[in-house]
PDB file of C-alpha atoms in Angstrom:
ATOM      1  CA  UNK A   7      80.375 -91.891 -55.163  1.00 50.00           C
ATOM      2  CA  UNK A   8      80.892 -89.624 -58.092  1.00 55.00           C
ATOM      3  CA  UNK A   9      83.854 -89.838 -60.524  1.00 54.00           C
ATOM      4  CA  UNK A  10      85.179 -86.916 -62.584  1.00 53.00           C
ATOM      5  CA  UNK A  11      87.905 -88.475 -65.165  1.00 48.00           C
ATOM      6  CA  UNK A  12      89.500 -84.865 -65.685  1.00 50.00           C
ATOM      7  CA  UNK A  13      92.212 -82.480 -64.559  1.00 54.00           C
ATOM      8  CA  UNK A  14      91.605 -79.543 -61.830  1.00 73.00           C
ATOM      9  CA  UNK A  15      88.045 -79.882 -61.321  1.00 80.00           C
ATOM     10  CA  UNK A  16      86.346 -79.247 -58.227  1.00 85.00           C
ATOM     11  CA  UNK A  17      82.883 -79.853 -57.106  1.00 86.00           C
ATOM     12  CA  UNK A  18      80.387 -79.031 -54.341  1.00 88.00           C
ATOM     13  CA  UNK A  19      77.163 -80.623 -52.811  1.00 85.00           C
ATOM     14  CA  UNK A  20      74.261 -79.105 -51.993  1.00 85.00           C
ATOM     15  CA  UNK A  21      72.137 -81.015 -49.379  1.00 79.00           C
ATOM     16  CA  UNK A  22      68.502 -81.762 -48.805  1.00 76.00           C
ATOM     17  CA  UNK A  23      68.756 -78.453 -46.228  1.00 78.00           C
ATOM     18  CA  UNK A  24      70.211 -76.141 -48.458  1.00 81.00           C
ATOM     19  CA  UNK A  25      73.538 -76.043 -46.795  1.00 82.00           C
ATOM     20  CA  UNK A  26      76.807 -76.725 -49.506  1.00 84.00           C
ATOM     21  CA  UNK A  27      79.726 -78.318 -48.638  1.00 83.00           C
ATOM     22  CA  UNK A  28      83.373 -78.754 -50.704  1.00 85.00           C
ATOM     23  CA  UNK A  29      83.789 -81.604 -52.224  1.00 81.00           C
ATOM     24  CA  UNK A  30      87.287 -83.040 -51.036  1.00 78.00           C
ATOM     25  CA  UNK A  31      88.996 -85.817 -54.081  1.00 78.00           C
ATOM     26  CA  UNK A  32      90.977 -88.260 -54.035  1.00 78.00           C
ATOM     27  CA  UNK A  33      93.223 -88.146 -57.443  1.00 76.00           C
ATOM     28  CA  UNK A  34      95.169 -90.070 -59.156  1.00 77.00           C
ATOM     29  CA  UNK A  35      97.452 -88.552 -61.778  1.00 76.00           C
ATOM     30  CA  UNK A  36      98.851 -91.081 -64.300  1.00 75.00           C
ATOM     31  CA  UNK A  37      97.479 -91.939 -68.165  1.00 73.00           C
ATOM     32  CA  UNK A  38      93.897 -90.961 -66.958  1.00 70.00           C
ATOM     33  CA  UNK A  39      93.896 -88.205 -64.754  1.00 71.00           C
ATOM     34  CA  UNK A  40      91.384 -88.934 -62.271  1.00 72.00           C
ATOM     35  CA  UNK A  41      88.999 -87.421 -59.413  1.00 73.00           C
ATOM     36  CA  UNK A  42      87.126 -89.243 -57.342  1.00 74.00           C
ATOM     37  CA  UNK A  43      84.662 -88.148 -54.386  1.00 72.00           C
ATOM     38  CA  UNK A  44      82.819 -89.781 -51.856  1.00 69.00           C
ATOM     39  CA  UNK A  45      80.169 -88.277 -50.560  1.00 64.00           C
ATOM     40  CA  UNK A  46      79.139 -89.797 -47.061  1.00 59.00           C
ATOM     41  CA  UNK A  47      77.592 -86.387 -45.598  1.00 51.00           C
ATOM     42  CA  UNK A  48      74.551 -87.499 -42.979  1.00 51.00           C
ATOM     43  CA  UNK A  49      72.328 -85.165 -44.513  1.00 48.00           C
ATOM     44  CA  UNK A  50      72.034 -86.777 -48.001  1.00 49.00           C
ATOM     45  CA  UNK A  51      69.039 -88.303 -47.543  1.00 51.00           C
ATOM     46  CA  UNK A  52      67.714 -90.973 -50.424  1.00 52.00           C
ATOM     47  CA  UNK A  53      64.401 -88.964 -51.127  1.00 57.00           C
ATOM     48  CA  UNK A  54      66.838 -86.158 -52.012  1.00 67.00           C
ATOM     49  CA  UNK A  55      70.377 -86.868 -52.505  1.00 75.00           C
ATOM     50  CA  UNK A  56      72.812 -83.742 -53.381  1.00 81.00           C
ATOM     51  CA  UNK A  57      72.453 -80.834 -55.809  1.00 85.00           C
ATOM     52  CA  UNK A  58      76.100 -80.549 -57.303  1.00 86.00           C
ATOM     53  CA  UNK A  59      77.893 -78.112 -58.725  1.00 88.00           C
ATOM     54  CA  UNK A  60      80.973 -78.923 -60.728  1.00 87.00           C
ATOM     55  CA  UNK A  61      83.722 -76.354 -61.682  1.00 88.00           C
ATOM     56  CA  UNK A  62      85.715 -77.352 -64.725  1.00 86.00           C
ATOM     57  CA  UNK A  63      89.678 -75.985 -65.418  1.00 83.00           C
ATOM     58  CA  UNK A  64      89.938 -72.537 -65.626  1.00 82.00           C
ATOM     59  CA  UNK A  65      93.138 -72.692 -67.990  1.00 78.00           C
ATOM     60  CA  UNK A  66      93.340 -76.185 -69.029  1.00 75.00           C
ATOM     61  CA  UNK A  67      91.534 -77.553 -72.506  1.00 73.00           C
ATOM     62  CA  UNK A  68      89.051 -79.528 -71.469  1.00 73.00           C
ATOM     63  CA  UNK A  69      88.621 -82.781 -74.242  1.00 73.00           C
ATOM     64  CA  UNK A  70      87.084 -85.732 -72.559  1.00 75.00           C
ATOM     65  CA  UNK A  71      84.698 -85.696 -68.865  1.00 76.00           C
ATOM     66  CA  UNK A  72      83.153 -88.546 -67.673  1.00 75.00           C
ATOM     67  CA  UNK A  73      81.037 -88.256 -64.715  1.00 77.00           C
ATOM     68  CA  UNK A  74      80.094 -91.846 -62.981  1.00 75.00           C
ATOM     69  CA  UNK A  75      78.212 -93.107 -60.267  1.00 75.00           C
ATOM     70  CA  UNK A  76      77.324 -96.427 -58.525  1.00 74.00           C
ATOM     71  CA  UNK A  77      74.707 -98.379 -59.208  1.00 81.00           C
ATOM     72  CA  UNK A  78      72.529 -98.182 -56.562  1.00 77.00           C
ATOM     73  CA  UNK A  79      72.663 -94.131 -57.300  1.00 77.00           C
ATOM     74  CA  UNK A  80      70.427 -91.563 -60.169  1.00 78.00           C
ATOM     75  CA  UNK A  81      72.301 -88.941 -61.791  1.00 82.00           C
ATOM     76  CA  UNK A  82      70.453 -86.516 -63.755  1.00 86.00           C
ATOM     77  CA  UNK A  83      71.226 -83.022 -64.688  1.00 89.00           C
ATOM     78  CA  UNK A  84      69.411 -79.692 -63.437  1.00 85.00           C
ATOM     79  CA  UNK A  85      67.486 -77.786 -65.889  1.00 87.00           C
ATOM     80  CA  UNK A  86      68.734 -75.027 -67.611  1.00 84.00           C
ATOM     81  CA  UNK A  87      68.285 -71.851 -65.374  1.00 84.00           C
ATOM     82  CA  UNK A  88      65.868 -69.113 -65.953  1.00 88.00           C
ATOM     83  CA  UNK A  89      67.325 -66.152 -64.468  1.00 93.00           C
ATOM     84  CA  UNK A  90      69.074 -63.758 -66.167  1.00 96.00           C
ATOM     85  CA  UNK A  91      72.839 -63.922 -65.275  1.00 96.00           C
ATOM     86  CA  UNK A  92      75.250 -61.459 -64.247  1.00 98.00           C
ATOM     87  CA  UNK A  93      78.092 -60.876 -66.843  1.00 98.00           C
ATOM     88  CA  UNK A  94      81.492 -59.888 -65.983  1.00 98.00           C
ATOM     89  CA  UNK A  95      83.755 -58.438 -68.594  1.00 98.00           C
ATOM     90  CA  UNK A  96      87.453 -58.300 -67.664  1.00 96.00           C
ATOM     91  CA  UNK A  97      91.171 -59.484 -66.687  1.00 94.00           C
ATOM     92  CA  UNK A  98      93.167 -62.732 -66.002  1.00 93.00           C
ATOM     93  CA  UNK A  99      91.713 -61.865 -62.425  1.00 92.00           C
ATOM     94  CA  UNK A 100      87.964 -62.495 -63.862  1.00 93.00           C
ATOM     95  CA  UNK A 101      89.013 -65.440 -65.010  1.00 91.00           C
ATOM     96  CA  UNK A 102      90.646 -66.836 -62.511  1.00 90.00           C
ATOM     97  CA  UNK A 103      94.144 -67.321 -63.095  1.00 86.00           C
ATOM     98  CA  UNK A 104      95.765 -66.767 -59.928  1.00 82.00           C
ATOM     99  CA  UNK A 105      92.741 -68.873 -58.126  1.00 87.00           C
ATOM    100  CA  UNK A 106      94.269 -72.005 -56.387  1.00 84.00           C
ATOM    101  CA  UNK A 107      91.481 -74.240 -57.236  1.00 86.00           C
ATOM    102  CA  UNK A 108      88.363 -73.367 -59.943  1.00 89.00           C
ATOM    103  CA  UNK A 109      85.613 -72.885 -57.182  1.00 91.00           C
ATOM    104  CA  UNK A 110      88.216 -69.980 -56.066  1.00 92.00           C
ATOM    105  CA  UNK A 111      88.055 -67.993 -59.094  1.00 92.00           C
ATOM    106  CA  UNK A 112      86.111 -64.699 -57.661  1.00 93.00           C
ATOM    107  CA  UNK A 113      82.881 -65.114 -59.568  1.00 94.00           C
ATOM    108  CA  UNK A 114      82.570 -68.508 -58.531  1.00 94.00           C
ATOM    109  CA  UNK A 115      82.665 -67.376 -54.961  1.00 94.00           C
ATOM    110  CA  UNK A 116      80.039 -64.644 -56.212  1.00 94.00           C
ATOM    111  CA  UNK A 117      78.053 -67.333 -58.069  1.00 93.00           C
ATOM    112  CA  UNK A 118      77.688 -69.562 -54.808  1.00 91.00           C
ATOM    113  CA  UNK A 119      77.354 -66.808 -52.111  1.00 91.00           C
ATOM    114  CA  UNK A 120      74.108 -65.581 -54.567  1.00 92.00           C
ATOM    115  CA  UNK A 121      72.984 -68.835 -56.158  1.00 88.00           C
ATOM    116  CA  UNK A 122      72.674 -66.508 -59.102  1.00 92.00           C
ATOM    117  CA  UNK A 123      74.295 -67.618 -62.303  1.00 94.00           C
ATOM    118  CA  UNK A 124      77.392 -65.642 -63.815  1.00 95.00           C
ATOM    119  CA  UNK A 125      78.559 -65.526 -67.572  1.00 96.00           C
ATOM    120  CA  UNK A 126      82.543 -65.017 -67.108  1.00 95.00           C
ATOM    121  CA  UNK A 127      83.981 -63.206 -69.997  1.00 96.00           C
ATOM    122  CA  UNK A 128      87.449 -63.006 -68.013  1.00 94.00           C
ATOM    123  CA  UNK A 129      90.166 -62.326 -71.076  1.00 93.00           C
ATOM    124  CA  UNK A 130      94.039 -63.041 -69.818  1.00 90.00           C
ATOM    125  CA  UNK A 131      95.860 -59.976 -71.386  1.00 91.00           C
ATOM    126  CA  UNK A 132      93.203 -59.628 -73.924  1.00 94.00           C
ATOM    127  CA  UNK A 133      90.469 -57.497 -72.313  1.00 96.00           C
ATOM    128  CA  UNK A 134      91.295 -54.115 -73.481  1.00 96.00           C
ATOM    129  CA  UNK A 135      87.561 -52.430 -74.320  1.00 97.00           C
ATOM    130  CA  UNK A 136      87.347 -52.962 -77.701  1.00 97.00           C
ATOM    131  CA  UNK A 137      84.222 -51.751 -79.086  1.00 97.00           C
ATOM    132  CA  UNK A 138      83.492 -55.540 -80.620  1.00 97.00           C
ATOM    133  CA  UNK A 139      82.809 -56.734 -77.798  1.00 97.00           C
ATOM    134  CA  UNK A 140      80.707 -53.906 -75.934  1.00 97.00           C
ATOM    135  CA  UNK A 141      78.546 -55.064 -78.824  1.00 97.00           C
ATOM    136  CA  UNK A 142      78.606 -58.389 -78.142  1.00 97.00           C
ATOM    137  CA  UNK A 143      78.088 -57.502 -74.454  1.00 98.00           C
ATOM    138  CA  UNK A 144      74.997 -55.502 -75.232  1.00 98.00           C
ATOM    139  CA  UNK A 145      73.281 -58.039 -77.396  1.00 97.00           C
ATOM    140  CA  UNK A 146      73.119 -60.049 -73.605  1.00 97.00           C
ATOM    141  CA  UNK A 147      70.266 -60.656 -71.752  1.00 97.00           C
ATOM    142  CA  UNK A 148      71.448 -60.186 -67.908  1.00 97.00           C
ATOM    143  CA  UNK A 149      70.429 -58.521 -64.851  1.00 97.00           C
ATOM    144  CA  UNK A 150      73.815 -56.913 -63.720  1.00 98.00           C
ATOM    145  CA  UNK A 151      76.743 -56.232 -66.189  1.00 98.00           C
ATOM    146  CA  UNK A 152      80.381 -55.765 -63.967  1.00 98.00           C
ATOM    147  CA  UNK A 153      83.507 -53.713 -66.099  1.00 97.00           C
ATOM    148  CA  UNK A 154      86.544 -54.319 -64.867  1.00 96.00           C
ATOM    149  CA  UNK A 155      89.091 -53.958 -67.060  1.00 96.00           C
ATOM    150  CA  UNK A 156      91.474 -51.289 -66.333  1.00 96.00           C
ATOM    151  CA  UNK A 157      94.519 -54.381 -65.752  1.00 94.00           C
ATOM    152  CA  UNK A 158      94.586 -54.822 -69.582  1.00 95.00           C
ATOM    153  CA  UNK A 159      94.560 -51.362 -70.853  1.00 95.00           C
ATOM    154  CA  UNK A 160      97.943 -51.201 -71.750  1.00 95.00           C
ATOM    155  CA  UNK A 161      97.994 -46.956 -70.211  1.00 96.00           C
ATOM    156  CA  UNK A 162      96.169 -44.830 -68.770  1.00 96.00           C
ATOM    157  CA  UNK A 163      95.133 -42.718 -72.212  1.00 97.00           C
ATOM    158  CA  UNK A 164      94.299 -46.423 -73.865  1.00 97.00           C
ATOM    159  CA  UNK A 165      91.797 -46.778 -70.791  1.00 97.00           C
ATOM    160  CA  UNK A 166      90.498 -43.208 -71.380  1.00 97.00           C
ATOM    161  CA  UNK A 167      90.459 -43.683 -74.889  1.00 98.00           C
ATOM    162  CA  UNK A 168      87.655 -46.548 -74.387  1.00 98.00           C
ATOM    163  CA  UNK A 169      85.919 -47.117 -71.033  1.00 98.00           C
ATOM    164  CA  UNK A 170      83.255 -44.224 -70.976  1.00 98.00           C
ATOM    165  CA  UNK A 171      82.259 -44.961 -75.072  1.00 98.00           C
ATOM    166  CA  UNK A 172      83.061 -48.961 -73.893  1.00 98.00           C
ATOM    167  CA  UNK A 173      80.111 -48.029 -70.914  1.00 98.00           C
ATOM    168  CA  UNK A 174      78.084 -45.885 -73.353  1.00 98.00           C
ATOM    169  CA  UNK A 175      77.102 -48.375 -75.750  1.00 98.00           C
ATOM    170  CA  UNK A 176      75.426 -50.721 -73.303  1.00 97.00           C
ATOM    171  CA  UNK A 177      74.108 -48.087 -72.034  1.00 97.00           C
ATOM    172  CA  UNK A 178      72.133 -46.841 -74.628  1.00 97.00           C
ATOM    173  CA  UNK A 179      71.436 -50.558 -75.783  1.00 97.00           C
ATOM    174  CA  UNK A 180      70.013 -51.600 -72.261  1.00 97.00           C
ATOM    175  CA  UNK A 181      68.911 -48.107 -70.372  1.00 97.00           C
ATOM    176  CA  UNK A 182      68.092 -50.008 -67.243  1.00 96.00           C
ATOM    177  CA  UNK A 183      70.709 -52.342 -67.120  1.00 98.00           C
ATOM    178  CA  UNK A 184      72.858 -52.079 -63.072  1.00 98.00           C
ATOM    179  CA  UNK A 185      76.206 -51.396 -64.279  1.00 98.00           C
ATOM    180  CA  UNK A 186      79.148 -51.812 -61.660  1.00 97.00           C
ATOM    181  CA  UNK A 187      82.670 -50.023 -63.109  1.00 97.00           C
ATOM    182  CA  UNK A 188      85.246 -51.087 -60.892  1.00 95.00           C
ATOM    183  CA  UNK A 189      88.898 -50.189 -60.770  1.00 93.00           C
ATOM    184  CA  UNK A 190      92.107 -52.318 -60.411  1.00 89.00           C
ATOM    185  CA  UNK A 191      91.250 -54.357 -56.962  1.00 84.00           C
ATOM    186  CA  UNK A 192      94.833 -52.587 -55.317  1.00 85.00           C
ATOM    187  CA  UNK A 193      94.965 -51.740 -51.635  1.00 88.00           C
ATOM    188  CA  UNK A 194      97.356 -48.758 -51.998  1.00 93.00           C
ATOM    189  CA  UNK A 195      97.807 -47.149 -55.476  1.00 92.00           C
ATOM    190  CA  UNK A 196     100.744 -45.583 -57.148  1.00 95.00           C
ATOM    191  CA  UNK A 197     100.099 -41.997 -58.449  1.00 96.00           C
ATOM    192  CA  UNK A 198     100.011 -43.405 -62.008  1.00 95.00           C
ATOM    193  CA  UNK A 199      96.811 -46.116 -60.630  1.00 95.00           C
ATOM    194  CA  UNK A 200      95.247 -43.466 -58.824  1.00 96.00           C
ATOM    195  CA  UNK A 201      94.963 -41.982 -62.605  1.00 97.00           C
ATOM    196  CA  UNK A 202      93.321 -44.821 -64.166  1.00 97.00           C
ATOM    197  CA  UNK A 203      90.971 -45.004 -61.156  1.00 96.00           C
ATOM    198  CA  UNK A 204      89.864 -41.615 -61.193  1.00 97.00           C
ATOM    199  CA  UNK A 205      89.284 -42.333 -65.403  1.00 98.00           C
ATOM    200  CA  UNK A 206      86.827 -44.800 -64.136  1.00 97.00           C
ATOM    201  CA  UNK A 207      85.588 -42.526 -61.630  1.00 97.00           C
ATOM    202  CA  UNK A 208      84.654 -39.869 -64.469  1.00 98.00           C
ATOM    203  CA  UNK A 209      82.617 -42.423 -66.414  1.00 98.00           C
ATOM    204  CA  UNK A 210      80.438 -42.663 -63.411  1.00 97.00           C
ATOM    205  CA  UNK A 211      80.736 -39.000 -62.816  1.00 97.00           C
ATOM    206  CA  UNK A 212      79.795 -38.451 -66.024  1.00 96.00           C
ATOM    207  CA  UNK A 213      77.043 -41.299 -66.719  1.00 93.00           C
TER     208      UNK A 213
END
């Protein structure tokens, strides 16, 4: 039994075989908000248990988590990893804002399909290239960097204005670095989004 005393987490087990499951909770939402999850699954074996991984509020402030278990059961936590994450600069979309649950943000998905860790920088209305944080960015140690901006830029000449120099100075700061640029994630584009894609497309075309 595990107990998460918080509001819109959501967790996920890893078994003894490898194979992860969602966690489903039972809440209660009064003084405490509180999630609880029992986790019955045939494969958790007791020379094993479950790996977990626990997604905290994407939006919400976060000020008090306690995690519990029974008494018959160890908890302790995983080492930090070693790899070298993927970072993902971008929109409300990076970070999840429109995702019905945490897990469902999209670089969660990415995290679990890859077991590869991911540094969100997702900034609602606030990613908009500025060259502050391409510095910041470049100072990282990661294995993949992903740009995907072009919801914030508030037009298409604020977006040319900044992505190639944006892509530039990681670039020259990290020369091997995979970089993925991608454009607003739209089915069908209006003339004035086809614009700002093909401004993304000539940072590639130029890089």
């Amino acid at each position: 039994v595990l107990i998460f005393h918080t509001h819109g987490t959501e967790a996920y087990a890893t078994d003894a075989d490898g194979g992860m499951r969602w966690c489903r909770p039972q809440y209660s939402f009064r003084d405490t908000i509180t999630y609880r999850y029992d986790i019955t699954y045939e494969k958790c074996r007791r020379d094993h248990g479950y790996d977990f991984t626990l997604y905290l509020p994407l939006c919400n402030e976060l000020k008090w988590l306690e995690i519990g278990v029974d008494s018959t059961s160890v908890f302790t936590f995983r080492p930090v990893r070693e790899e070298r994450p993927i970072v993902i600069y971008g929109t409300s979309i990076v970070q999840g804002i429109c995702a019905s649950r945490p897990g469902m943000a999209w670089s969660n998905i990415v995290e679990r399909e890859l077991g590869h860790p991911i540094v969100n920088l997702g900034f609602s209305g606030s990613a908009k290239g500025e060259k502050a944080i391409a510095d910041h960015i470049a100072s990282l140690d990661m294995s993949v960097f992903v740009m995907d901006y072009d919801h914030n830029a508030p037009s298409a000449e604020h977006l040319e204005k900044t992505h190639e120099p944006f892509f530039r100075l990681i670039r020259e700061r990290q020369p091997g670095l995979p970089i993925l640029l991608l454009p607003r994630p739209k089915a069908v584009l209006s003339d004035a989004e086809k614009k700002r894609r093909d401004i993304i497309r000539d940072t590639y075309t130029h890089a």
